[in-house]
Coordinates of C-alpha atoms and ligand atoms in Angstrom, one line a residue:
X1 CA 82.3 117.4 82.2
X2 CA 80.5 117.4 85.5
X3 CA 76.7 116.7 85.5
X4 CA 75.9 119.0 88.4
X5 CA 77.9 122.2 88.6
X6 CA 77.5 124.7 91.4
X7 CA 79.4 128.0 91.2
X8 CA 79.8 130.5 93.9
X9 CA 76.6 129.6 95.6
X10 CA 75.6 132.0 98.5
X11 CA 72.6 131.5 100.7
X12 CA 71.7 133.7 103.6
X13 CA 69.0 133.4 106.3
X14 CA 68.1 136.7 107.9
X15 CA 71.3 138.3 106.7
X16 CA 73.5 135.5 107.9
X17 CA 75.6 133.6 105.3
X18 CA 74.9 129.9 105.7
X19 CA 76.5 128.9 102.4
X20 CA 79.6 130.9 101.6
X21 CA 80.6 130.9 97.9
X22 CA 80.4 127.1 97.4
X23 CA 81.8 125.5 94.3
X24 CA 80.9 121.8 93.6
X25 CA 81.2 119.5 90.7
X26 CA 79.4 116.2 90.6
X27 CA 79.8 113.5 88.0
X28 CA 76.9 111.8 86.2
X29 CA 75.8 108.5 87.8
X30 CA 78.0 109.0 90.9
X31 CA 77.2 108.9 94.5
X32 CA 78.5 112.0 96.3
X33 CA 78.3 112.5 100.0
X34 CA 78.1 115.7 102.0
X35 CA 79.6 115.3 105.5
X36 CA 80.1 117.9 108.2
X37 CA 79.1 119.0 111.7
X38 CA 75.6 119.8 112.6
X39 CA 74.5 123.3 111.3
X40 CA 77.3 123.5 108.7
X41 CA 74.8 123.9 105.9
X42 CA 74.3 120.4 104.4
X43 CA 70.5 120.4 104.3
X44 CA 70.5 124.0 103.1
X45 CA 72.7 123.0 100.2
X46 CA 70.4 120.1 99.3
X47 CA 67.3 122.2 99.5
X48 CA 69.0 124.9 97.4
X49 CA 69.7 122.3 94.7
X50 CA 66.1 121.0 94.9
X51 CA 64.7 124.6 94.6
X52 CA 63.0 124.4 98.0
X53 CA 64.3 127.8 98.9
X54 CA 65.7 130.6 96.8
X55 CA 69.4 131.2 96.7
X56 CA 71.0 134.7 97.1
X57 CA 73.6 134.4 94.3
X58 CA 75.6 131.9 92.3
X59 CA 74.7 129.3 89.7
X60 CA 73.3 125.7 89.8
X61 CA 73.6 123.8 86.6
X62 CA 72.3 120.3 85.8
X63 CA 73.3 118.7 82.6
X64 CA 74.6 121.9 81.2
X65 CA 71.4 123.9 82.0
X66 CA 70.9 126.6 84.6
X67 CA 68.2 125.4 87.0
X68 CA 68.4 127.9 89.8
X69 CA 65.5 130.0 88.5
X70 CA 63.3 126.9 87.9
X71 CA 60.5 125.7 90.2
X72 CA 61.2 122.5 92.2
X73 CA 58.9 120.5 89.9
X74 CA 60.7 121.6 86.7
X75 CA 64.1 120.4 88.0
X76 CA 63.5 116.7 87.7
X77 CA 65.0 116.0 91.1
X78 CA 63.8 113.4 93.6
X79 CA 64.2 113.8 97.4
X80 CA 64.2 111.5 100.4
X81 CA 64.3 112.9 104.0
X82 CA 65.1 111.4 107.3
X83 CA 61.5 111.4 108.5
X84 CA 59.8 109.3 105.8
X85 CA 57.0 111.9 105.1
X86 CA 54.7 109.3 103.7
X87 CA 50.9 110.0 103.3
X88 CA 49.5 108.1 106.3
X89 CA 46.1 107.5 104.6
X90 CA 47.5 106.0 101.5
X91 CA 48.7 102.4 101.0
X92 CA 52.3 101.6 99.9
X93 CA 51.2 101.4 96.3
X94 CA 49.3 104.6 96.4
X95 CA 52.2 106.4 98.1
X96 CA 54.5 105.3 95.4
X97 CA 52.1 106.1 92.6
X98 CA 51.4 109.6 93.9
X99 CA 53.9 111.4 91.6
X100 CA 52.7 109.5 88.6
X101 CA 49.0 110.5 89.3
X102 CA 50.2 114.1 89.6
X103 CA 51.6 113.7 86.1
X104 CA 48.3 112.2 85.0
X105 CA 50.0 109.1 83.7
X106 CA 47.6 106.4 82.4
X107 CA 46.6 103.8 85.0
X108 CA 48.2 100.7 83.3
X109 CA 51.5 102.4 82.7
X110 CA 51.5 103.8 86.2
X111 CA 50.7 100.3 87.7
X112 CA 53.6 98.8 85.8
X113 CA 56.1 101.4 87.1
X114 CA 54.9 101.0 90.7
X115 CA 55.3 97.3 90.5
X116 CA 58.8 97.7 89.2
X117 CA 59.7 100.0 92.0
X118 CA 58.2 97.7 94.6
X119 CA 60.4 95.0 93.3
X120 CA 63.5 97.2 93.2
X121 CA 63.2 98.1 96.8
X122 CA 62.1 94.7 98.0
X123 CA 58.6 95.5 99.2
X124 CA 56.7 92.7 97.5
X125 CA 53.7 91.6 99.6
X126 CA 53.3 95.0 101.3
X127 CA 51.5 96.8 98.4
X128 CA 48.3 97.3 100.3
X129 CA 49.8 98.0 103.8
X130 CA 49.5 101.5 105.3
X131 CA 52.6 103.3 106.6
X132 CA 51.7 102.7 110.2
X133 CA 51.8 99.0 109.6
X134 CA 55.4 99.1 108.4
X135 CA 58.8 99.2 110.2
X136 CA 61.0 102.3 109.9
X137 CA 63.2 100.5 107.3
X138 CA 60.2 99.5 105.2
X139 CA 58.8 103.0 105.3
X140 CA 62.1 104.4 104.1
X141 CA 62.0 101.9 101.2
X142 CA 58.6 103.3 100.3
X143 CA 60.0 106.8 100.4
X144 CA 62.9 105.8 98.2
X145 CA 60.5 104.1 95.7
X146 CA 58.2 107.1 95.7
X147 CA 61.2 109.4 94.9
X148 CA 62.4 107.2 92.1
X149 CA 59.2 106.3 90.4
X150 CA 59.1 109.5 88.4
X151 CA 62.6 108.7 87.1
X152 CA 64.4 111.8 88.3
X153 CA 67.9 112.4 86.9
X154 CA 69.1 113.4 90.4
X155 CA 68.2 112.0 93.8
X156 CA 68.9 114.0 96.9
X157 CA 68.9 112.1 100.2
X158 CA 69.0 114.0 103.5
X159 CA 70.1 111.6 106.2
X160 CA 67.7 108.9 104.9
X161 CA 69.0 106.2 107.2
X162 CA 69.8 108.1 110.4
X163 CA 66.6 107.1 112.2
X164 CA 67.2 103.4 111.6
X165 CA 69.0 100.9 113.7
X166 CA 72.5 99.7 112.7
X167 CA 71.5 96.4 111.0
X168 CA 68.7 97.8 108.9
X169 CA 70.9 100.8 108.1
X170 CA 73.6 98.5 106.7
X171 CA 71.0 96.7 104.6
X172 CA 69.5 99.8 103.2
X173 CA 73.0 101.2 102.4
X174 CA 73.5 98.2 100.1
X175 CA 70.1 98.8 98.6
X176 CA 70.9 102.5 97.9
X177 CA 74.1 101.5 96.2
X178 CA 72.3 98.8 94.2
X179 CA 69.6 101.2 93.1
X180 CA 72.2 103.8 92.1
X181 CA 74.2 101.3 90.0
X182 CA 71.1 99.8 88.4
X183 CA 69.4 103.1 87.5
X184 CA 72.7 105.0 86.9
X185 CA 71.1 107.9 88.8
X186 CA 73.2 110.8 90.2
X187 CA 72.8 110.8 94.0
X188 CA 73.8 113.3 96.6
X189 CA 73.7 111.9 100.1
X190 CA 73.9 113.8 103.4
X191 CA 75.0 111.6 106.3
X192 CA 76.4 111.9 109.8
X193 CA 77.9 108.5 109.5
X194 CA 81.5 108.6 108.3
X195 CA 81.7 104.9 107.8
X196 CA 78.6 105.1 105.6
X197 CA 80.2 108.0 103.6
X198 CA 83.4 106.1 103.2
X199 CA 81.8 102.9 102.2
X200 CA 79.2 104.2 99.7
X201 CA 80.6 107.3 98.1
X202 CA 82.5 107.9 94.9
X203 CA 83.3 111.4 96.1
X204 CA 83.0 113.3 99.4
X205 CA 82.6 116.9 100.2
X206 CA 83.2 117.9 103.8
X207 CA 81.5 121.1 104.8
X208 CA 82.4 123.3 107.8
X209 CA 80.5 126.5 108.7
X210 CA 79.2 127.0 105.1
X211 CA 82.4 126.4 103.2
X212 CA 84.0 123.3 101.7
X213 CA 86.8 122.2 104.0
X214 CA 88.0 119.4 101.8
X215 CA 86.8 117.2 98.9
X216 CA 88.0 114.1 97.3
X217 CA 87.6 110.3 96.9
X218 CA 87.1 108.7 100.3
X219 CA 90.5 107.1 100.6
X220 CA 92.3 110.4 99.8
X221 CA 90.3 112.3 102.4
X222 CA 91.0 109.6 105.0
X223 CA 94.7 109.4 104.3
X224 CA 95.5 113.0 103.5
X225 CA 93.6 115.4 105.8
X226 CA 94.5 118.9 104.7
X227 CA 93.6 120.7 107.9
X228 CA 93.3 120.3 111.6
X229 CA 89.5 120.4 111.3
X230 CA 89.5 117.5 108.8
X231 CA 92.0 115.4 110.8
X232 CA 89.9 115.8 113.9
X233 CA 86.6 115.2 112.0
X234 CA 87.7 112.2 110.0
X235 CA 89.0 108.9 111.2
X236 CA 89.9 109.6 114.9
X237 CA 93.3 110.9 114.1
X238 CA 95.7 111.8 117.0
X239 CA 96.3 115.5 116.3
X240 CA 99.3 117.1 117.9
X241 CA 100.1 120.8 117.9
X242 CA 103.7 122.0 118.0
X243 CA 103.9 122.1 121.8
X244 CA 102.5 118.6 122.2
X245 CA 104.7 117.2 119.5
X246 CA 107.8 118.7 121.1
X247 CA 106.9 117.3 124.5
X248 CA 106.2 113.8 123.1
X249 CA 109.2 113.5 120.7
X250 CA 111.7 115.9 122.3
X251 CA 112.3 117.7 119.1
X252 CA 110.7 120.6 117.4
X253 CA 108.0 120.2 114.7
X254 CA 109.4 121.5 111.5
X255 CA 107.5 122.9 108.5
X256 CA 104.0 122.3 110.0
X257 CA 101.5 123.5 112.6
X258 CA 100.1 120.1 113.4
X259 CA 100.9 116.4 112.9
X260 CA 98.1 113.9 112.5
X261 CA 98.7 110.2 113.3
X262 CA 96.1 107.5 112.6
X263 CA 95.5 105.2 115.6
X264 CA 95.9 102.0 113.5
X265 CA 99.4 103.0 112.2
X266 CA 100.9 103.0 115.7
X267 CA 102.7 99.7 116.3
X268 CA 103.6 97.9 119.5
X269 CA 106.4 96.0 117.6
X270 CA 109.8 97.7 117.1
X271 CA 110.2 98.8 113.6
X272 CA 113.1 100.4 111.8
X273 CA 112.8 104.2 111.2
X274 CA 110.2 104.4 114.0
X275 CA 110.2 106.7 117.0
X276 CA 109.6 104.9 120.3
X277 CA 107.3 106.1 123.0
X278 CA 106.5 104.6 126.4
X279 CA 103.2 105.1 128.1
X280 CA 100.5 103.6 130.3
X281 CA 97.1 102.3 129.1
X282 CA 94.5 104.4 130.9
X283 CA 91.4 103.0 129.3
X284 CA 90.2 100.8 126.5
X285 CA 87.2 100.9 124.3
X286 CA 85.7 97.9 122.4
X287 CA 84.7 99.1 119.0
X288 CA 83.7 95.8 117.5
X289 CA 86.4 94.5 115.2
X290 CA 89.0 96.8 116.8
X291 CA 90.0 97.7 120.4
X292 CA 91.1 101.3 121.0
X293 CA 93.7 101.8 123.7
X294 CA 94.0 105.3 125.2
X295 CA 97.6 105.5 126.2
X296 CA 99.0 108.3 128.4
X297 CA 102.4 109.5 127.6
X298 CA 103.4 112.4 129.9
X299 CA 100.4 114.7 129.7
X300 CA 99.3 113.5 126.3
X301 CA 96.7 110.8 125.5
X302 CA 97.3 108.9 122.3
X303 CA 94.7 106.6 120.7
X304 CA 96.0 103.3 119.5
X305 CA 93.9 100.8 117.6
X306 CA 94.4 97.1 117.5
X307 CA 92.5 94.3 115.7
X308 CA 90.2 92.6 118.2
X309 CA 91.7 89.1 117.9
X310 CA 91.1 86.5 120.5
X311 CA 94.3 87.2 122.4
X312 CA 94.1 88.8 125.8
X313 CA 93.4 92.5 125.9
X314 CA 95.8 94.8 127.8
X315 CA 94.7 95.9 131.2
X316 CA 94.7 99.5 132.3
X317 CA 98.0 100.5 133.9
X318 CA 99.8 98.2 131.6
X319 CA 103.0 99.8 130.3
X320 CA 103.2 99.9 126.5
X321 CA 106.0 100.7 124.1
X322 CA 104.7 102.3 120.9
X323 CA 106.4 102.8 117.6
X324 CA 105.5 105.5 115.1
X325 CA 107.0 105.7 111.7
X326 CA 108.0 109.0 110.2
X327 CA 105.9 108.3 107.1
X328 CA 102.8 107.8 109.2
X329 CA 103.0 111.3 110.6
X330 CA 101.0 113.6 108.4
X331 CA 102.0 117.2 108.5
X332 CA 99.4 119.8 108.4
X333 CA 100.6 123.3 107.5
Ligands
ATP401 N1 64.7 128.1 107.3 C1 65.7 128.6 108.0 N2 65.6 129.9 108.6 C2 66.7 130.4 109.2 N3 67.8 129.7 109.5 C3 68.0 128.5 108.9 C4 66.9 127.9 108.2 N4 67.3 126.7 107.8 C5 68.6 126.5 108.3 N5 69.0 127.6 109.0 C6 70.3 127.8 109.6 O1 71.3 127.5 108.6 C7 72.4 126.8 109.2 C8 72.6 125.5 108.5 O2 71.5 124.7 108.7 P1 71.3 123.3 108.0 O3 70.0 122.7 108.3 O4 71.6 123.4 106.5 O5 72.5 122.5 108.7 P2 72.9 120.9 108.5 O6 74.3 120.9 108.1 O7 71.9 120.2 107.7 O8 72.8 120.4 110.1 P3 72.3 119.0 110.7 O9 73.5 118.1 110.5 O10 72.0 119.3 112.1 O11 71.1 118.6 109.9 C9 72.1 126.7 110.7 O12 72.7 127.7 111.4 C10 70.6 126.8 110.7 O13 70.2 127.4 111.9
MG402 MG1 70.5 118.8 108.1

């Protein structure tokens, strides 16, 4: 049975439906990611779960209990935002202890919990620093510790790492995962970073314009996009419509409206059962461990990814033969 169950959730702002009959199920102790374009309703969904604004209709259940009529405090949910929202006039320890003071916990017990949290997020030695004396990454660790210290059953994170640079972000991604595993807490994470979503999540919901476009485990979503929207949104697929397909392969596209082809499945080596295409490299992009070639075939640009090994990169204008296997063409109906 799922731990968080959302049924037919509708949320409007000024008469406009921002969440349209959403159904979600989230397992206990899992990390679930919400992905989707800007404005699709991710923050609104998190805020609805937290009780930060009223919903129009539907049900939100946590651990078998309806919570949608409860005040935010009564829901036992922690929250971390993109902008750290720390109290500037309080030290690290005081910021983390804030929620315990609100609960009027006795000082010794509170001090022990704060110390444990400081250790968990790796802020030893910074107990008496003020937020302005900390880096962005350190401030976000404080925000995380502050949200966790009251031992919520559910932690909601709204783009907590977006404002941080790539290296710190990677570090804190690992920290988030560690915390989630150690505490067994149920986390819902909103992110714009697909790699982050794929790497961290047990389950992913992709939202588009207030509805769920697709959900599943990361690998399934990546390998089996169910719509043109998902194929274009996830994983840099080459998406061809019927006309483009026919131009490229000189045969009609049967039983589908689109075909999606992952750039890394296109080979430069002849393979049995593969269709051959010939085109010219028009540009290349270095993406770290891979190089992306943009290859022009007729009027169509196809993206092809290669591992960035030491061998010489192809120049633009270089003619390239490409081989695409039937089984790597994902049909979208
Ligand atoms: N308080 C509000 N009053 C009116 N409209 C709102 C309010 N909050 C959000 N909206 C609208 O609801 C829609 C969804 O907004 P939301 O902030 O949930 O998107 P998001 O998916 O979190 O986007 P982003 O990725 O940019 O953070 C948007 O059209 C937004 O303008
Ligand atoms: Mg948002």
